[in-house]
Coordinates of C-alpha atoms and ligand atoms in Angstrom, one line a residue:
X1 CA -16.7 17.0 -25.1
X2 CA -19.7 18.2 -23.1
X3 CA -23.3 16.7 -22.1
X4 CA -24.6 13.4 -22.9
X5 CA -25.9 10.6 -20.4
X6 CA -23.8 7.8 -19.1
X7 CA -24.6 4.6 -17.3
X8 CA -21.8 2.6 -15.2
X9 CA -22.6 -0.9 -14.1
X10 CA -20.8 -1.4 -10.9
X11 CA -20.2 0.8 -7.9
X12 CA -17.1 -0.3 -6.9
X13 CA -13.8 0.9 -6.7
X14 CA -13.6 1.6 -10.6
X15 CA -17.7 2.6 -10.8
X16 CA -17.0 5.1 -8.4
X17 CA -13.6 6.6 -10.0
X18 CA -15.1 6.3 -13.8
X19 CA -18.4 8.3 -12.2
X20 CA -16.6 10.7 -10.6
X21 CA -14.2 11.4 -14.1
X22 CA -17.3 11.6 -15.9
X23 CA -19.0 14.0 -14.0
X24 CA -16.0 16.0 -13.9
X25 CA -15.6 15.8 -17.6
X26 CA -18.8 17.6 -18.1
X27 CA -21.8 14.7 -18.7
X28 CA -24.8 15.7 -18.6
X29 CA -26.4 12.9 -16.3
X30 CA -24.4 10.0 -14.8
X31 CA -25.8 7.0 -13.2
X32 CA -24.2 4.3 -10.8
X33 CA -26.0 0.8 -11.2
X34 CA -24.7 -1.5 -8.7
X35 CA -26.2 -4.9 -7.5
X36 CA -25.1 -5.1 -4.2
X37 CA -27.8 -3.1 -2.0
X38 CA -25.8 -1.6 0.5
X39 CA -23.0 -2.2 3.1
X40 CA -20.3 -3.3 0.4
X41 CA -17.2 -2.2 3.3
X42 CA -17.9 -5.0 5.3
X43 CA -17.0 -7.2 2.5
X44 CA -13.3 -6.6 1.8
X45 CA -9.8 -6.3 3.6
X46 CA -6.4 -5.3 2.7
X47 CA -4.9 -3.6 -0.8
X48 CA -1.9 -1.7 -1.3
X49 CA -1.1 0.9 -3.6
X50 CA 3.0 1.8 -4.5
X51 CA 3.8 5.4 -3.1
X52 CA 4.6 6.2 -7.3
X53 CA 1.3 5.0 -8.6
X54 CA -0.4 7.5 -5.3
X55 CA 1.5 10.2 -6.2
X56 CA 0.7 9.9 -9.5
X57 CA -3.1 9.5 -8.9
X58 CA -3.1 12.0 -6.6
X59 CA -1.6 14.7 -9.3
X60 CA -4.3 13.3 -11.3
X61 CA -7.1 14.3 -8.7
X62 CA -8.2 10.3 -8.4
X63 CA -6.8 9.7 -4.9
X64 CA -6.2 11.8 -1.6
X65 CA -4.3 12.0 2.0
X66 CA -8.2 12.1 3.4
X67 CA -8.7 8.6 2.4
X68 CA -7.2 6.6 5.9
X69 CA -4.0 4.5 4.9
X70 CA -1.2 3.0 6.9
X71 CA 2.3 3.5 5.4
X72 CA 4.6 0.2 4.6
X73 CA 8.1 0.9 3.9
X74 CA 10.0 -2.5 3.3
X75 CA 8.7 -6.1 2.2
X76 CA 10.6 -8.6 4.1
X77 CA 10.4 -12.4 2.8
X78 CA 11.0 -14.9 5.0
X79 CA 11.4 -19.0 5.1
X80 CA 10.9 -21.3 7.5
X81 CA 14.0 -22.7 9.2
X82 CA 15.4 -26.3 11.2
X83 CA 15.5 -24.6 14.1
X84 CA 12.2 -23.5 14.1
X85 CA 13.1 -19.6 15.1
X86 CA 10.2 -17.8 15.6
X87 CA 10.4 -15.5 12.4
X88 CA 11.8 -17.8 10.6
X89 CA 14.9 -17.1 8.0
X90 CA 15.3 -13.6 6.6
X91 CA 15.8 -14.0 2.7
X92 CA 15.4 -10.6 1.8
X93 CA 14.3 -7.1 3.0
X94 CA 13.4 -5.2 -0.1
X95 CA 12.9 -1.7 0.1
X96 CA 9.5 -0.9 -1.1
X97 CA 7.3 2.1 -0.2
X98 CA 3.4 1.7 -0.4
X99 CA 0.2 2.7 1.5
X100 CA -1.9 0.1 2.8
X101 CA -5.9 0.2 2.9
X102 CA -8.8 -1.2 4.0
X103 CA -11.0 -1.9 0.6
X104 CA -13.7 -0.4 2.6
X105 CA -11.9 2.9 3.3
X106 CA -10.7 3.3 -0.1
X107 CA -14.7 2.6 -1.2
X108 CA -16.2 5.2 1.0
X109 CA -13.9 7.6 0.7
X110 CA -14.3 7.3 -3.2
X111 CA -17.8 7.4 -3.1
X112 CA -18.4 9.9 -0.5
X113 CA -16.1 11.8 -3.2
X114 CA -18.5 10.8 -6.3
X115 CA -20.1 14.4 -6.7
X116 CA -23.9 15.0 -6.3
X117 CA -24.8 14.8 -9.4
X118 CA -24.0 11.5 -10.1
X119 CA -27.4 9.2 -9.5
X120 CA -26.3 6.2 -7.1
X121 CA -28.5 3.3 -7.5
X122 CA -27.7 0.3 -5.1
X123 CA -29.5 -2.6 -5.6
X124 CA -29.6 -2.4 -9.1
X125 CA -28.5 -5.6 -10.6
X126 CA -27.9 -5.0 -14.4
X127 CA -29.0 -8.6 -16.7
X128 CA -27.9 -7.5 -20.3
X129 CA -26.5 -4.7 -22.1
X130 CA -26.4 -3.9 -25.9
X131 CA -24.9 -1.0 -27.8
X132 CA -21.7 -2.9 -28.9
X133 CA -22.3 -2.1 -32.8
X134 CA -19.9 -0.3 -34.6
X135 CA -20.2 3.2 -35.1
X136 CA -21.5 3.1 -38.8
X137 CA -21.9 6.4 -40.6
X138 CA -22.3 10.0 -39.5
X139 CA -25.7 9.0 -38.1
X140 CA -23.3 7.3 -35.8
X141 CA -24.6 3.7 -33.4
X142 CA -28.1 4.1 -31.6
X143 CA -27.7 4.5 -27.9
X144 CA -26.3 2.2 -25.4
X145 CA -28.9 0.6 -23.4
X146 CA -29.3 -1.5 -19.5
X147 CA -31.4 -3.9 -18.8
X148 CA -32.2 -4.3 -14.9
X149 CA -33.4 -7.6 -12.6
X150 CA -36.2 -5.7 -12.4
X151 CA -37.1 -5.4 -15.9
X152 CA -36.5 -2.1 -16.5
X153 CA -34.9 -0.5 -19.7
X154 CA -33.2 2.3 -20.3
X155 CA -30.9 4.0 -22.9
X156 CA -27.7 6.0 -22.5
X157 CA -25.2 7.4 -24.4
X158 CA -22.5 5.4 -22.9
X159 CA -22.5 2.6 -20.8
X160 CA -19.8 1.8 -18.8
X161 CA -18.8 -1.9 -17.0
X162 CA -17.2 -1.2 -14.1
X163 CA -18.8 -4.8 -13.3
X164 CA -15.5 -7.0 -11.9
X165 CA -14.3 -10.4 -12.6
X166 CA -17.8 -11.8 -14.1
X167 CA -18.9 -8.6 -16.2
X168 CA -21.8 -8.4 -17.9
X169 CA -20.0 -5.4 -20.1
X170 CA -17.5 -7.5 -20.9
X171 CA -19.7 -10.4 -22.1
X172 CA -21.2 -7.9 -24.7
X173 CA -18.0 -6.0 -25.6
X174 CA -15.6 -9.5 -26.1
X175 CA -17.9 -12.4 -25.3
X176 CA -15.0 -14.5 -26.5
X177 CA -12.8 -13.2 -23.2
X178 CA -13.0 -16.1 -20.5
X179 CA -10.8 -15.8 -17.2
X180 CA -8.4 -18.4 -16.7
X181 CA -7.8 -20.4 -13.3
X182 CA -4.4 -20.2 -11.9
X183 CA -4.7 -23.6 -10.8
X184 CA -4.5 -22.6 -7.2
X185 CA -6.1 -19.9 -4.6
X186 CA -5.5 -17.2 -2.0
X187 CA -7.2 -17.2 1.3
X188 CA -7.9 -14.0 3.1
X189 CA -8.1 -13.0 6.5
X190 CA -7.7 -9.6 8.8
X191 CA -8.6 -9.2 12.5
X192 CA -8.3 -6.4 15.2
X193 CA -4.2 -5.5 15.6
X194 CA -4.1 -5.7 19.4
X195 CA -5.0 -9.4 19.4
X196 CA -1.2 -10.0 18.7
X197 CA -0.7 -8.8 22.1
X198 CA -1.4 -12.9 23.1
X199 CA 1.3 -14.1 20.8
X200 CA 5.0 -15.0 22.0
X201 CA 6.6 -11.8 21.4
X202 CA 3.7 -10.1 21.2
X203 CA 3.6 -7.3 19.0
X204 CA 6.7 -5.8 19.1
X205 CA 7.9 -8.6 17.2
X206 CA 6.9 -7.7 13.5
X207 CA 7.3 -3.4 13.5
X208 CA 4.4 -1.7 11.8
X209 CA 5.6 -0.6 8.6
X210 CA 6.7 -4.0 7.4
X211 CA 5.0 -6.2 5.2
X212 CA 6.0 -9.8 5.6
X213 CA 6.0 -12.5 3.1
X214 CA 6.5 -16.1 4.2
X215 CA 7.2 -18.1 1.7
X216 CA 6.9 -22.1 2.0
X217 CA 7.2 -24.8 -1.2
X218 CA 3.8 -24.3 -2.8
X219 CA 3.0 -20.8 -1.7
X220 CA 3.5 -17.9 0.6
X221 CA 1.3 -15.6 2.9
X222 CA 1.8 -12.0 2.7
X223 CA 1.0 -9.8 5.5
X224 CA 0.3 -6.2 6.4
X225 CA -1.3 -4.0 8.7
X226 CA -4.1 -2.0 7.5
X227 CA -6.3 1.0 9.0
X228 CA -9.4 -0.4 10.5
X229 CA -13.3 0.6 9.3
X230 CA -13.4 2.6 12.6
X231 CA -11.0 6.0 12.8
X232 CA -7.8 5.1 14.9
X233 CA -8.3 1.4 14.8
X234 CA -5.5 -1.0 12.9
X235 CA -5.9 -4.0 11.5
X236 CA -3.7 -7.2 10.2
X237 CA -4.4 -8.5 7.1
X238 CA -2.6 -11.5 5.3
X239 CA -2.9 -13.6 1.4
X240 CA -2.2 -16.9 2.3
X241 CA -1.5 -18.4 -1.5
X242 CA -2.5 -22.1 -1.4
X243 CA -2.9 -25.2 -3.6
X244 CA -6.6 -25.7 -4.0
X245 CA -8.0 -27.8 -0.9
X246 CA -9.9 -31.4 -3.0
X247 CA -13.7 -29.7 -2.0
X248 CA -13.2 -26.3 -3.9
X249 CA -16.4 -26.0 -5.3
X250 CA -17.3 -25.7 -9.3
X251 CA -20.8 -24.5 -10.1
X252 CA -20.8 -27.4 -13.0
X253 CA -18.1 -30.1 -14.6
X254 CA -16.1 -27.2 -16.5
X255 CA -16.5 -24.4 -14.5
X256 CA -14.0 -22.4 -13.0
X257 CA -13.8 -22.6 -8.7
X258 CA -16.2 -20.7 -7.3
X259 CA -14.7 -19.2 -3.8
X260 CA -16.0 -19.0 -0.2
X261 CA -17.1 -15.2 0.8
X262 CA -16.6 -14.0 4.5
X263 CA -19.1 -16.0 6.8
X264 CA -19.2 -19.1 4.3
X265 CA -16.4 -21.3 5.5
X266 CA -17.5 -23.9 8.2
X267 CA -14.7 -25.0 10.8
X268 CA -13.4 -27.9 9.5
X269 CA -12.1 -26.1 6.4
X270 CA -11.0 -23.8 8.4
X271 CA -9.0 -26.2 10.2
X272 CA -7.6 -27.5 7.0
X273 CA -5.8 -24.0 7.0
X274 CA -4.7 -23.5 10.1
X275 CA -3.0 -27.3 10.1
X276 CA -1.3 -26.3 7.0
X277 CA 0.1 -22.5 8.5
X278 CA 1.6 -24.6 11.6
X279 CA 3.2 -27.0 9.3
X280 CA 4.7 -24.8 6.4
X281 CA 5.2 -21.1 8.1
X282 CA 7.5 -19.9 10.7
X283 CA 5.9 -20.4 14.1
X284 CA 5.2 -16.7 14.9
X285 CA 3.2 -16.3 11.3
X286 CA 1.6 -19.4 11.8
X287 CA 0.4 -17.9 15.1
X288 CA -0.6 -14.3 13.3
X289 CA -2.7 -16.3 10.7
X290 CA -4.1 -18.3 13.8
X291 CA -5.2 -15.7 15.3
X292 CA -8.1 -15.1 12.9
X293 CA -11.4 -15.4 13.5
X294 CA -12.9 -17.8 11.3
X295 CA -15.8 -15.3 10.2
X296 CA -13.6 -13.2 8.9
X297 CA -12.0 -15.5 6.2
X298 CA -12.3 -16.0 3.1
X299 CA -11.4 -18.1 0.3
X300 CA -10.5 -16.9 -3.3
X301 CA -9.6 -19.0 -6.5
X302 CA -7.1 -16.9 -8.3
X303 CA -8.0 -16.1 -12.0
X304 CA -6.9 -13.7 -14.5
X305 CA -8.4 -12.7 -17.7
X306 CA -7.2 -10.6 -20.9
X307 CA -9.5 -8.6 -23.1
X308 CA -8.9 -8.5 -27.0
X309 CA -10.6 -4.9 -26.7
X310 CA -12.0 -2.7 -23.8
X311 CA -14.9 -1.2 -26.1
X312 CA -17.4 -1.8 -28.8
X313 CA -19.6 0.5 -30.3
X314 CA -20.6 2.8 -27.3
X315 CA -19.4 0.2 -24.4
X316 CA -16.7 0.8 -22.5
X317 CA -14.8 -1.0 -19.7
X318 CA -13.1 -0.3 -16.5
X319 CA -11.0 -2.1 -13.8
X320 CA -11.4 -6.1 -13.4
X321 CA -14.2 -6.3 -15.8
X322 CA -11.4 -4.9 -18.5
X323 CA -8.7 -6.8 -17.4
X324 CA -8.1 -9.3 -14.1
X325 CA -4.8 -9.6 -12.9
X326 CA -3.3 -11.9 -10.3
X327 CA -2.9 -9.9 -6.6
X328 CA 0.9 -10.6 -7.0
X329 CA 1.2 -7.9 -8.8
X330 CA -0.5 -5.5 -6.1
X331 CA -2.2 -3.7 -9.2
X332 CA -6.0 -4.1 -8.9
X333 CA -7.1 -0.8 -7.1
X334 CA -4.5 1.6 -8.8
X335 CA -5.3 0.2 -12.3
X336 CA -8.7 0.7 -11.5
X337 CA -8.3 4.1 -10.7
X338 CA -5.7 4.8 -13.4
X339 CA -8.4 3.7 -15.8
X340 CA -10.7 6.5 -14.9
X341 CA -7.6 9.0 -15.2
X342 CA -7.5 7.4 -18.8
X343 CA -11.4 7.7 -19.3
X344 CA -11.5 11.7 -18.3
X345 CA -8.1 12.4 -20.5
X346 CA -10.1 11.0 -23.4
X347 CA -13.0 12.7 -22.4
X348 CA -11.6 15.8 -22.4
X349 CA -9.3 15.2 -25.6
X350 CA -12.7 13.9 -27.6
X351 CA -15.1 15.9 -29.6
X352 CA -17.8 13.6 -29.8
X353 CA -18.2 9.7 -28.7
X354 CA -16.5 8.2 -31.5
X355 CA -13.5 9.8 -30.7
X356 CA -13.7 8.8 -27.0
X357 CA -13.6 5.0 -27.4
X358 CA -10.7 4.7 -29.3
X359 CA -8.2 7.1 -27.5
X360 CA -9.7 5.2 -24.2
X361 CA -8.7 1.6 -25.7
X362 CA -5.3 2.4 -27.1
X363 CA -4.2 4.2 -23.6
X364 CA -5.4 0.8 -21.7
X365 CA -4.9 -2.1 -23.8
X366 CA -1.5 -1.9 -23.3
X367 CA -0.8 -1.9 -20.0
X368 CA -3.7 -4.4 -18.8
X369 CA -1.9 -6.8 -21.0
X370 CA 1.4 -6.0 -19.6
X371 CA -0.1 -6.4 -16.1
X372 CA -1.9 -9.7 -16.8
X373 CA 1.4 -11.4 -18.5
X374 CA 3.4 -10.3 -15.2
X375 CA 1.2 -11.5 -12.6
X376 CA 1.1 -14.7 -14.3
X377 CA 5.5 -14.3 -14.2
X378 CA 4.9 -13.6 -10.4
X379 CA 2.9 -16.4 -9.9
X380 CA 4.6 -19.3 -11.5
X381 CA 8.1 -17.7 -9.9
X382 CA 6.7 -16.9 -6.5
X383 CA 3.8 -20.0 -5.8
X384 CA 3.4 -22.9 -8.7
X385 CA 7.4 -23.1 -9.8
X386 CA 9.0 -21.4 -6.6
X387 CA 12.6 -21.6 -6.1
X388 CA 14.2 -23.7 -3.2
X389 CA 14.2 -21.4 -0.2
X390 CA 16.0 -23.3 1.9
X391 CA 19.2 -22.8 -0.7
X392 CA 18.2 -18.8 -1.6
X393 CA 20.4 -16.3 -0.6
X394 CA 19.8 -12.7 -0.5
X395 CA 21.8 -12.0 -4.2
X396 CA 19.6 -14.8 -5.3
X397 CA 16.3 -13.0 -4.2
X398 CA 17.0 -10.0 -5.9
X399 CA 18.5 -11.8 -9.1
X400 CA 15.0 -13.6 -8.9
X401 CA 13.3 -10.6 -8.3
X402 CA 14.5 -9.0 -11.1
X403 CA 13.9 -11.7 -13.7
X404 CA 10.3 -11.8 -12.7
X405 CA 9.7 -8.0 -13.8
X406 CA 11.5 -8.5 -17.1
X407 CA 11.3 -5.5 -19.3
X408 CA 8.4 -4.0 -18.7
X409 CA 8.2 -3.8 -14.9
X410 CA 5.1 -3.1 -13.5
X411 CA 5.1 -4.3 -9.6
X412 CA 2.4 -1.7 -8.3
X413 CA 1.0 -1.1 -12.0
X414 CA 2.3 0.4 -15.0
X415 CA 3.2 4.3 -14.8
X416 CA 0.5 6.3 -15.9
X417 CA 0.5 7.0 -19.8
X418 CA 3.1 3.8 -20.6
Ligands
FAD501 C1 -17.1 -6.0 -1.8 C2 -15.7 -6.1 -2.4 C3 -14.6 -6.3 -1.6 C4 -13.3 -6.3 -2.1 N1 -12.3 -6.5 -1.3 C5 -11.0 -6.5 -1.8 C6 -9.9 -6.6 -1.0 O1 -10.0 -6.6 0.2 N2 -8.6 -6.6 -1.5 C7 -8.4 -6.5 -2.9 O2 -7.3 -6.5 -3.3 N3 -9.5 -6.4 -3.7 C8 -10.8 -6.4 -3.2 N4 -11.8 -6.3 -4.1 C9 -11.6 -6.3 -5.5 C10 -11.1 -4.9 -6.0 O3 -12.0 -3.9 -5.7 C11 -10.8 -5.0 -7.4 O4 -9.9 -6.0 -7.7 C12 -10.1 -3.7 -8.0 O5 -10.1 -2.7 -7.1 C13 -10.9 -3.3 -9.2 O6 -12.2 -2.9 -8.8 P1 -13.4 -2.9 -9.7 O7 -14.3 -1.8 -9.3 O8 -13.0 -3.0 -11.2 O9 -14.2 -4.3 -9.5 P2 -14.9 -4.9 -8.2 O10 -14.3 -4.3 -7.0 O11 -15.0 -6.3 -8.3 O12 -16.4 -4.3 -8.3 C14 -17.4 -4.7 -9.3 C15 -18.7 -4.1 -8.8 O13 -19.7 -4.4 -9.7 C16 -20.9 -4.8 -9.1 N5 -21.6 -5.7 -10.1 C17 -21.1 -6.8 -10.6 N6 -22.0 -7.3 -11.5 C18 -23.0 -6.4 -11.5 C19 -24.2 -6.3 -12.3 N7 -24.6 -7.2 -13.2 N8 -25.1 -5.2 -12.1 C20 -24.7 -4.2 -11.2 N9 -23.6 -4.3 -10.5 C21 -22.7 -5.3 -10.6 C22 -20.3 -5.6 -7.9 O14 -21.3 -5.7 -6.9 C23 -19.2 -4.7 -7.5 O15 -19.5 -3.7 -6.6 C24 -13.1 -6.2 -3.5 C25 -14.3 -6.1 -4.4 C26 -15.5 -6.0 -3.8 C27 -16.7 -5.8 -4.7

């Protein structure tokens, strides 16, 4: 299929992949709408993506070795011991090959590959959408259409939500489709690599290419290294999973936690973590986490969210806003990406829209509910129903492992295509 005009709400990771697919696919105008006006790469930290899923999306002309990542080769989980050594028991060290990133190098280097054509418009908050009628004779639905903060209103062929958690897609395509709280949160934090220097041990106690996971009864911190925003600069980022402090905030009665963003936590909550890394974590990870400055942590409920359907009429949705799954699974950025590999094989296999939407929706629909039922597995096994790790032993970590991916799989994301 050639030509036609297509809106995507969200500039994001997915917003800039879908863009990207549908320029290459041959639309004849494509427009980015995103909210945030600008500096979006000072927002995030860490992700990983599994060395199968990047070879896979590299093949597929979605990722590249341009974009800067830092390699991790083995996951080694950890407890806390009575003799208090410094990195604590080793459980397990499970072979596991990934790239790391820093969610702003991923971003930029996605965008600055979002071709010229495509009309980038930050600070562009979109309020409501319509176009979710079913395609009804061969005069076919009447275009998509955006409305903006700004009152402004314009038509498309396709609009896309590439909107995250709280889509405004999604409330048009499935307004039945509420994320669920997991009943506890992650706290984030990176900080400049060569501050471990001042730690007992220093550096050259936890090797570069291995990412650590703590675990303690109630919830475990995962840390990484992770390339830095400036070229040649590293970074180390952690996940601390948590049960929700008593003052996590709800915007009403029945709403669902609202989190802290970098720069909104004051020092007493802050101290509330650090008190509760010295207590439950090996002493040199307590110290790592320590080590963070408290502007440069952040506080996330953790949520997920299945969709009965990923379009309607001539809506269509990407990444989080089509399905939101726990971090356990380390999923979010390649299933993001592997959606827009899914959105330009449809394009391309389509002759007109109403062939698009379909091919799009049984390809995805799938595997975001595979992903969604096993980060909710990975999170009951590893944080709200974790085993006793004082009494685990390695043949028990990997029987436990094992039981947590069931049949499906799907640590990293689903292979392309499945
Ligand atoms: C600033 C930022 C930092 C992040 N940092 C990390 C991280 O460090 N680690 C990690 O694992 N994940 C991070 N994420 C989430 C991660 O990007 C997603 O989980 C995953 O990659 C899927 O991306 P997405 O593009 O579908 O959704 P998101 O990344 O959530 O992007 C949604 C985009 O839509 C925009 N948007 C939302 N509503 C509207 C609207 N009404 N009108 C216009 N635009 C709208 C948002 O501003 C945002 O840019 C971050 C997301 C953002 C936005």
């Amino acid at each position: 299929m050639r030509g036609g005009s297509v809106a995507v709400v969200g500039g994001s990771i997915a917003g800039c992949a879908v863009a990207r697919a549908a320029a290459r696919g041959g639309a004849e105008r494509v427009t980015v709408l995103e909210r945030s006006p600008g500096h979006l790469e000072d927002r995030g930290v860490g992700l990983c993506i599994l060395l199968d899923r990047y070879d896979e999306l590299v093949r597929a002309g979605h990722l590249d070795d341009g974009i800067r990542h830092h390699p991790v080769t083995a996951r080694h989980w950890v407890a806390r011991d009575a003799e208090g050594s410094a990195r604590g028991r080793a459980l397990w060290v499970q072979p596991m090959a990934m790239h790391s990133y820093h969610w702003g190098v991923l971003w930029q280097g996605l965008r600055e590959r979002t071709p010229d054509s495509v009309e980038f418009r930050p600070g562009t908050a979109v309020t409501a959408v319509g176009g979710a009628e079913d395609v009804d004779g061969a005069d076919g639905a009447g275009p998509a259409w955006v409305e903006t903060a700004t009152g402004g209103r314009e038509e498309h062929d396709l609009v896309v939500g590439a909107d995250g958690h709280r889509s405004v897609v999604r409330a048009a395509v499935c307004p039945e489709a509420r994320s669920e709280y997991a009943g506890y949160v992650a706290w984030r934090g990176s900080f400049d690599a060569r501050l471990l220097d001042g730690l007992p041990g220093g550096a050259a106690r936890w090797p570069e290419q291995e990412v650590i996971t703590a675990c303690y009864p109630g919830g475990q911190v995962v840390l990484y290294r992770i390339p830095g925003l400036d070229p040649g600069s590293t970074l180390v980022n952690w996940v601390f999973y948590a049960p929700a402090p008593a003052w996590l905030r709800r915007a009403d009665e029945d709403s669902d936690p609202l989190g802290f963003p970098v720069g909104a936590l004051d020092t007493a909550r802050h101290g509330e973590l650090a008190e509760l890394a010295e207590r439950v974590l090996p002493p040199y990870w307590a110290g790592v986490v320590n080590l963070t400055p408290v502007e440069r942590i952040l506080l996330q409920p953790i949520h997920d969210l299945e969709t009965p359907r990923r379009t309607a009429g001539r809506l269509l949705l990407a990444g989080d806003a089509a399905t939101l799954v726990r971090p356990h699974t380390t999923s979010g950025a390649a299933k993001a990406l592997q959606d827009a590999c899914a959105f330009e094989d449809a394009w391309r296999a389509a002759d007109d829209w109403a062939g698009l939407l379909p091919g799009y929706d049984r390809e995805r629909g799938a595997a975001g509910h595979a992903l969604v039922d096993l980060s909710r597995r990975l999170g009951r096994a590893q944080v709200t129903a974790a085993p006793d790790w004082a009494a685990i032993d390695e043949p028990g970590m990997v029987a436990w492992w094992r039981q947590q991916l069931g049949a499906t799989g799907g640590f990293g994301g689903l292979a392309l295509g499945r």
